[in-house]
Coordinates of C-alpha atoms (C1' of nucleotides) in Angstrom, one line a residue:
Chain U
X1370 CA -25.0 72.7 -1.3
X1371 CA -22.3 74.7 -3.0
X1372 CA -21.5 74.7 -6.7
X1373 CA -18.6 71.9 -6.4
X1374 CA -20.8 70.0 -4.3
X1375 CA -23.5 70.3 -7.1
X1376 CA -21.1 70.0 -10.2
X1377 CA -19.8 66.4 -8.4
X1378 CA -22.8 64.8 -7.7
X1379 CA -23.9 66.2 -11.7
X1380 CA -20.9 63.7 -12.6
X1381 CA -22.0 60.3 -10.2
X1382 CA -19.4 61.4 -7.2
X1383 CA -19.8 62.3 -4.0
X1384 CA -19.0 65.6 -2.6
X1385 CA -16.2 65.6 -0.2
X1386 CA -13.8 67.7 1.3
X1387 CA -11.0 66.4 -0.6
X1388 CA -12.3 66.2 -3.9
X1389 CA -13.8 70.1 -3.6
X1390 CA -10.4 70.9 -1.7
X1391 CA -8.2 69.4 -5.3
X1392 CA -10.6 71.7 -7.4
X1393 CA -10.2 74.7 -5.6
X1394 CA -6.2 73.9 -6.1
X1395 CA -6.3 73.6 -9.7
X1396 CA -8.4 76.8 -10.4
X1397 CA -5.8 78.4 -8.1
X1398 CA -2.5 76.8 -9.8
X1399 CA -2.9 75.3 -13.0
X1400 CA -0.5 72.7 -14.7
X1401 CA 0.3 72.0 -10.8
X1402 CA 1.8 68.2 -10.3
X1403 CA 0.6 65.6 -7.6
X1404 CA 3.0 67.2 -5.4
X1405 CA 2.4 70.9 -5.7
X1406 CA -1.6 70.0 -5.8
X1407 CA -0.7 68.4 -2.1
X1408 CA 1.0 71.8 -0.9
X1409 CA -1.9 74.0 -1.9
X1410 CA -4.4 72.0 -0.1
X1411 CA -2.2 71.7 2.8
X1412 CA -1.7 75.5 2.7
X1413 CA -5.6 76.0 1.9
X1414 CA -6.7 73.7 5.2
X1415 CA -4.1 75.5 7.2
X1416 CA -5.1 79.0 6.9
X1417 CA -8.9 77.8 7.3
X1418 CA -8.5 76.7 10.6
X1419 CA -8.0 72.8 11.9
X1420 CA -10.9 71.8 11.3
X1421 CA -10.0 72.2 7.9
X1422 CA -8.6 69.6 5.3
X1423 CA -4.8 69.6 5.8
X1424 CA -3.5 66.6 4.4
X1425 CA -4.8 64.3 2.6
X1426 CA -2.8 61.0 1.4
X1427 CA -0.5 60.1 -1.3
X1428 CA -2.7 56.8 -2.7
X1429 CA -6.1 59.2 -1.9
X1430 CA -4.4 62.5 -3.6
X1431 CA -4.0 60.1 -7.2
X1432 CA -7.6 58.5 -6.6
X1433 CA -9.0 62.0 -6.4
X1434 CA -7.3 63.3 -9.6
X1435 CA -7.7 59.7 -11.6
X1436 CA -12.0 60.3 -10.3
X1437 CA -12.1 63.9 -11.5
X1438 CA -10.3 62.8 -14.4
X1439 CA -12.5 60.0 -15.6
X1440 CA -15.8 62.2 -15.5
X1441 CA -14.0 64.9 -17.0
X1442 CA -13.3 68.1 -14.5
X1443 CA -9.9 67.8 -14.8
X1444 CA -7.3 67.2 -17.8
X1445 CA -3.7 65.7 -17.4
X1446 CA -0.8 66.8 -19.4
X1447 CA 3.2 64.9 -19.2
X1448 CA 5.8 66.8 -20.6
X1449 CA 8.8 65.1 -21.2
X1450 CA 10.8 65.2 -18.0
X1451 CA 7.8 66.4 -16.0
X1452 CA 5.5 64.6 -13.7
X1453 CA 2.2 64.3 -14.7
X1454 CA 0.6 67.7 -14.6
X1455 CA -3.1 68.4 -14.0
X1456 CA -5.6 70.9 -15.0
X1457 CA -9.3 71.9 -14.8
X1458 CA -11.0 70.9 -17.8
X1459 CA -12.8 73.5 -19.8
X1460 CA -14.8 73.5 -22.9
X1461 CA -12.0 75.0 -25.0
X1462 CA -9.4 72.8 -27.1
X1463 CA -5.9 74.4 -26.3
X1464 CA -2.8 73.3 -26.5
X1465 CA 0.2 74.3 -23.8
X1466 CA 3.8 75.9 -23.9
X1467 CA 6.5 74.6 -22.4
X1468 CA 9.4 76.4 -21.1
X1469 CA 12.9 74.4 -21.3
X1470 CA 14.1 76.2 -18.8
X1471 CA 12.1 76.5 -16.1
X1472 CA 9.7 74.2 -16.7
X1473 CA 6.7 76.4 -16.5
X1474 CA 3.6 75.7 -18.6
X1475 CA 1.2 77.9 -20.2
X1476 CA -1.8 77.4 -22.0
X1477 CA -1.7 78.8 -26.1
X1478 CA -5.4 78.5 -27.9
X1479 CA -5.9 76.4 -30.7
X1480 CA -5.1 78.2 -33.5
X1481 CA -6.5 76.8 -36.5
X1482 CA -10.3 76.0 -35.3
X1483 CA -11.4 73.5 -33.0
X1484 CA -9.6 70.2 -34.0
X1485 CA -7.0 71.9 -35.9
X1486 CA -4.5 69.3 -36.1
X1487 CA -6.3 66.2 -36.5
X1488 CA -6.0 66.7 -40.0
X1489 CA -4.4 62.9 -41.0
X1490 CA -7.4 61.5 -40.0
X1491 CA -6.7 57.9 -40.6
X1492 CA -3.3 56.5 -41.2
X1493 CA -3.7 53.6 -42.8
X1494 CA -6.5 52.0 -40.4
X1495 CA -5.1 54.0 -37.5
X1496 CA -8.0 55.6 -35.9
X1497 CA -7.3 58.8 -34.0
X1498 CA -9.0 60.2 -31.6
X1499 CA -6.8 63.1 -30.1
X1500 CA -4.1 65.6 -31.2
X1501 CA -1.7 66.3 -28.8
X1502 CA 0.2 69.4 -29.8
X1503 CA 2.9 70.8 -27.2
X1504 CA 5.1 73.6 -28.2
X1505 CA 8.7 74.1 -26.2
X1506 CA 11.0 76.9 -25.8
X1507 CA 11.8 79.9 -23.5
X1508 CA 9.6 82.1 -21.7
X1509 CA 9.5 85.7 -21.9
X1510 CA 11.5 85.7 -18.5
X1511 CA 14.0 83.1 -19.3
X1512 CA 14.8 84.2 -22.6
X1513 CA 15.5 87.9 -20.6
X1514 CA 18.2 86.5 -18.8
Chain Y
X345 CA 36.7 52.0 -39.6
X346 CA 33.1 51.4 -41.1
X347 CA 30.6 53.4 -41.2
X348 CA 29.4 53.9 -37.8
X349 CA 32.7 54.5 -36.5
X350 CA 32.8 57.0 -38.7
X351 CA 29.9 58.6 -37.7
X352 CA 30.4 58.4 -34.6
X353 CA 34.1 60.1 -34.7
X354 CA 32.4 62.9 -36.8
X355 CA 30.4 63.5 -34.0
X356 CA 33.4 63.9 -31.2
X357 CA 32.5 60.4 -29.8
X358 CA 34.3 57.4 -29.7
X359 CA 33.6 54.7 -31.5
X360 CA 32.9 52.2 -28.9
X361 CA 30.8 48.8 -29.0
X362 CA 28.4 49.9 -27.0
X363 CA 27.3 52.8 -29.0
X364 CA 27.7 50.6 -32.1
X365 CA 25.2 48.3 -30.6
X366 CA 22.9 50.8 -29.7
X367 CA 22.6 52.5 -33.1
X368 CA 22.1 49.0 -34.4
X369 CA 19.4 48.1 -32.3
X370 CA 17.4 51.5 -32.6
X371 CA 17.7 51.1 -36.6
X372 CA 16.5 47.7 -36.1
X373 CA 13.4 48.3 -33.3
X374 CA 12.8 52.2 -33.6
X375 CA 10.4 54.0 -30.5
X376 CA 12.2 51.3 -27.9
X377 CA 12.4 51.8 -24.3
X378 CA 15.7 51.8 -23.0
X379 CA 15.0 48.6 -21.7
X380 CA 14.3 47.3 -25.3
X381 CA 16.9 48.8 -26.5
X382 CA 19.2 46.6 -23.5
X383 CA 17.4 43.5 -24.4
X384 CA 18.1 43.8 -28.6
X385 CA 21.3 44.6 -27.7
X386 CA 21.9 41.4 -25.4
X387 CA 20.2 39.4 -28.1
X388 CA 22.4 40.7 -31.1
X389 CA 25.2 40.0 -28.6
X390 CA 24.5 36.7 -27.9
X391 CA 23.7 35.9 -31.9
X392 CA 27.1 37.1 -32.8
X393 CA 28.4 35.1 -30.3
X394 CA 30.6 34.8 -26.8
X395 CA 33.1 38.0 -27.9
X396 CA 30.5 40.5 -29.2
X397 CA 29.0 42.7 -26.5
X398 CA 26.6 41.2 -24.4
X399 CA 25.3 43.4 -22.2
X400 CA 25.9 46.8 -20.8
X401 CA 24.8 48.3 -17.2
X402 CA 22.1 50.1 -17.0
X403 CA 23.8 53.5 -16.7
X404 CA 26.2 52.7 -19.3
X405 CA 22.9 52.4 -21.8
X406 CA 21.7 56.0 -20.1
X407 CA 24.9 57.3 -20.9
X408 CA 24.9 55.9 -24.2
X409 CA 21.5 57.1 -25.4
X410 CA 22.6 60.3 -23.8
X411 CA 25.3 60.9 -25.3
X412 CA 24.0 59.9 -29.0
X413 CA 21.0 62.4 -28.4
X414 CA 23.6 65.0 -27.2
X415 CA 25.2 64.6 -30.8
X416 CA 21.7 64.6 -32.6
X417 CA 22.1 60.8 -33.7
X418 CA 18.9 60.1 -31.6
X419 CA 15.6 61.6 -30.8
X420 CA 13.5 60.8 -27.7
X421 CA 10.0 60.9 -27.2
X422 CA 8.2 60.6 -24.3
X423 CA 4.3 59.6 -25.0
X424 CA 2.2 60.3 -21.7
X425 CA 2.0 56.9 -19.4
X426 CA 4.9 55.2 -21.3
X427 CA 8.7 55.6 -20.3
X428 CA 10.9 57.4 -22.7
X429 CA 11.0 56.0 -26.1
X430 CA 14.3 56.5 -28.5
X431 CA 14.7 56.2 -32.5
X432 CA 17.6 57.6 -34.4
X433 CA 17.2 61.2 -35.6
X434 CA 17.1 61.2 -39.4
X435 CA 16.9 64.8 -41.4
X436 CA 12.9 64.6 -41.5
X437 CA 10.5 66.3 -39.5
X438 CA 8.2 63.8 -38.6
X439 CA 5.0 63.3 -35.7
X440 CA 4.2 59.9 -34.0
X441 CA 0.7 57.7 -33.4
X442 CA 0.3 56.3 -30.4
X443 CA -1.9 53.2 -29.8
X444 CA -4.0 53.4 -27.4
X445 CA -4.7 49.9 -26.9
X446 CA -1.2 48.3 -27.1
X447 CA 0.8 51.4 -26.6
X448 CA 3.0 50.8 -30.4
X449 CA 4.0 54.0 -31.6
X450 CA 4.5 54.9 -35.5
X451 CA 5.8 57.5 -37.4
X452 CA 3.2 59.8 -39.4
X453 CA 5.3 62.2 -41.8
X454 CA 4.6 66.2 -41.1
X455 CA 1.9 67.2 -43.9
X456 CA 1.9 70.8 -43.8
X457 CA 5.5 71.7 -44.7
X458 CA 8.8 71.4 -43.0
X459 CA 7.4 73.7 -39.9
X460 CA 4.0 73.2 -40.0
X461 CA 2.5 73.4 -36.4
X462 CA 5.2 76.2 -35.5
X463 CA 2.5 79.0 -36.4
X464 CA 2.1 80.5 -32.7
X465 CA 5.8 81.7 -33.4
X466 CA 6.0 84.3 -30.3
X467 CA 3.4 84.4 -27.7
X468 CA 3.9 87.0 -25.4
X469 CA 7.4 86.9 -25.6
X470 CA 7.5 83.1 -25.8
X471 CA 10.2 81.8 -28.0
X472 CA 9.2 78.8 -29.8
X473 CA 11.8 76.5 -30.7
X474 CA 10.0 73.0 -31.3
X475 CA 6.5 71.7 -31.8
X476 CA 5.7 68.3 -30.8
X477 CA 2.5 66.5 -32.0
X478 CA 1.4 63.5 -30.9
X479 CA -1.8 61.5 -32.5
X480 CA -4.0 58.9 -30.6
X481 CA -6.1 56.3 -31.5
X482 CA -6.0 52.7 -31.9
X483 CA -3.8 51.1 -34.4
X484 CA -5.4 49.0 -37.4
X485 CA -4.9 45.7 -35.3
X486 CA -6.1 46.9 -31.8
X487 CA -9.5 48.7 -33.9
X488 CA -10.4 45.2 -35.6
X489 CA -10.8 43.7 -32.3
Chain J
dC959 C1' 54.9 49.2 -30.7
dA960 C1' 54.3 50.9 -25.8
dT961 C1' 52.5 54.5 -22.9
dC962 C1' 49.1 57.1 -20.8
dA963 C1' 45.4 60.7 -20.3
dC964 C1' 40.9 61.4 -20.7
dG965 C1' 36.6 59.7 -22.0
dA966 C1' 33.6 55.6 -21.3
dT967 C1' 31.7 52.1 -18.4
dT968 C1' 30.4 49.6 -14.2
dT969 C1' 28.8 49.3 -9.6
dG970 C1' 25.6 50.0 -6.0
dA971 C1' 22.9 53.1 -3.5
dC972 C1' 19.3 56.2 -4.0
dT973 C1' 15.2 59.3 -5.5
dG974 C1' 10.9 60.5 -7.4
dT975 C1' 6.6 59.2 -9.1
dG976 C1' 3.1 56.3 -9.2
dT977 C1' 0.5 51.6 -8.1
dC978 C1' -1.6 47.6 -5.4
dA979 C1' -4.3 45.5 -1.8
dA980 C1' -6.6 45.5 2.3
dA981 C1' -8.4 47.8 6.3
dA982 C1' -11.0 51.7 8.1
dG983 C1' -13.9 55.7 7.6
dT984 C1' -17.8 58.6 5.8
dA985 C1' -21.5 60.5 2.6
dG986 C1' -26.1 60.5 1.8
dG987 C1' -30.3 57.6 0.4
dG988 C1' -33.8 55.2 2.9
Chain V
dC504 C1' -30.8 57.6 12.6
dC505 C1' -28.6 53.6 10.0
dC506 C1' -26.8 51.1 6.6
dT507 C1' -24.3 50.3 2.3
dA508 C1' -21.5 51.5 -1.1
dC509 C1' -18.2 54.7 -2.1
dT510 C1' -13.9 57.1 -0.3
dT511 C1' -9.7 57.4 2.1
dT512 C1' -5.8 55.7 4.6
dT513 C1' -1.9 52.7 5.4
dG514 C1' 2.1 50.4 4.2
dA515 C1' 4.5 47.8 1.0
dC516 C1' 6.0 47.8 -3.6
dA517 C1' 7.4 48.6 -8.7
dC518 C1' 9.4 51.1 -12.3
dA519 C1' 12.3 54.5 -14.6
dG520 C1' 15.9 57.1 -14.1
dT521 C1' 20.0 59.5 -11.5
dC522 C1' 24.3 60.3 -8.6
dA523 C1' 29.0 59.5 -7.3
dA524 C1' 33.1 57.1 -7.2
dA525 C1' 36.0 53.4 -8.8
dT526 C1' 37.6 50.9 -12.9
dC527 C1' 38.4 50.2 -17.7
dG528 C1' 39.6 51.1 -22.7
dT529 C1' 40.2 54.1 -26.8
dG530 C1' 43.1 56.2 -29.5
dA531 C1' 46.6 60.1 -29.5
dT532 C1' 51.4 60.5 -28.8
dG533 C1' 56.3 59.4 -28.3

DNA sequence: CATCACGATTTGACTGTGTCAAAAGTAGGG
DNA sequence: CCCTACTTTTGACACAGTCAAATCGTGATG
């Protein structure tokens, strides 16, 4: 029994191939979408041989990522005029660059402690739970060009 | 020419009904869909009676919330799980609250200055142009339940 | 006031991203 | 080794938005 194997069943699901194969992606690409998450897998089960997972489907790649979102292994992000993009879930609180150009997204610290900018606390009644902080602009190589 | 034409010429735009109606309806019901934004806009039309605009296609509203965002008469917001919201752009710097629960979205004014949450100003070359925060919780109503 | 060029709008097909429901397969406790 | 509940597949579908080409209308000009 492996580490992933062990870290699923910690969180109440089973240990498959799939669900260890989607991990493995997202330690490997971060802030990959449903799509590119497909390709690594497919790429990953290639070079291991075909016995390997290859493919795995559509409806079964989005119950995967909702599962290991729901106990909390991976985080989700949607930047405007961006599929949903997914992440392993650490312990830290960061927040994420943007760039306008290529679309590429990369992962700033929280600056200002660890709930930084939940600072209005409640709104009038409004009860919040979350502070969602993105920052866009140009990456080192775009802005070079 | 009343005031929206004006504005609207000001901008290099024409001052058409459709845009008229648009800007209406947005001042009326701000953080609409485009598809609340079609259905005010049929509404008013149909209030004002059989010679005031009706209905536009669906590209022609595309086009129009486009081309007023283009211009910086409208800002669009995009909250993770909803489709792209639209309000018109006023001077201010302001965040949004998202609901949880029912998904309404309301403005929360910027408390830490005009920039606040632009303090990660370079990151490794990065070039910061825009922060976007978004708070989420449950609104007043959806928490009393 | 009439004309007309270019910007605005419609039309209809299409794409990407994600969801629903039901059938089939598989992990892992007994 | 077997059974049951959890996973995965299959295929149809929904929603939000886009593309390209034809048509229409604003408003500048004569």
């Amino acid at each position: 029994m492996d580490d992933l194997t062990a870290l699923l069943r910690e969180k109440g699901l089973r240990s498959t191939p799939h669900r260890r194969a989607v991990l493995h992606a997202l330690a490997d690409r971060p802030h990959s979408t449903a799509v590119e998450v497909a390709e690594v897998v497919a790429r990953a089960g290639a070079a291991a041989g075909p016995s390997a997972v290859s493919e795995l489907s559509r409806q079964g790649l989005y119950n995967v990522l909702e599962d290991l979102r729901r106990v909390g292994l991976v985080r989700s992000i949607e930047p405007a005029g961006s599929a949903t993009r997914f992440e392993l879930q650490h312990g830290d609180n960061h927040h994420h660059l943007v760039c306008r150009v290529c679309g590429r997204v990369r992962d700033v610290p929280c600056a200002v402690g660890s709930a930084p900018c939940l600072e209005p606390a409640h709104q009038e009644g409004f009860e919040i739970d979350e502070a969602e902080l993105v920052f866009w602009g140009r990456c080192a190589e775009c802005a070079a060009r």
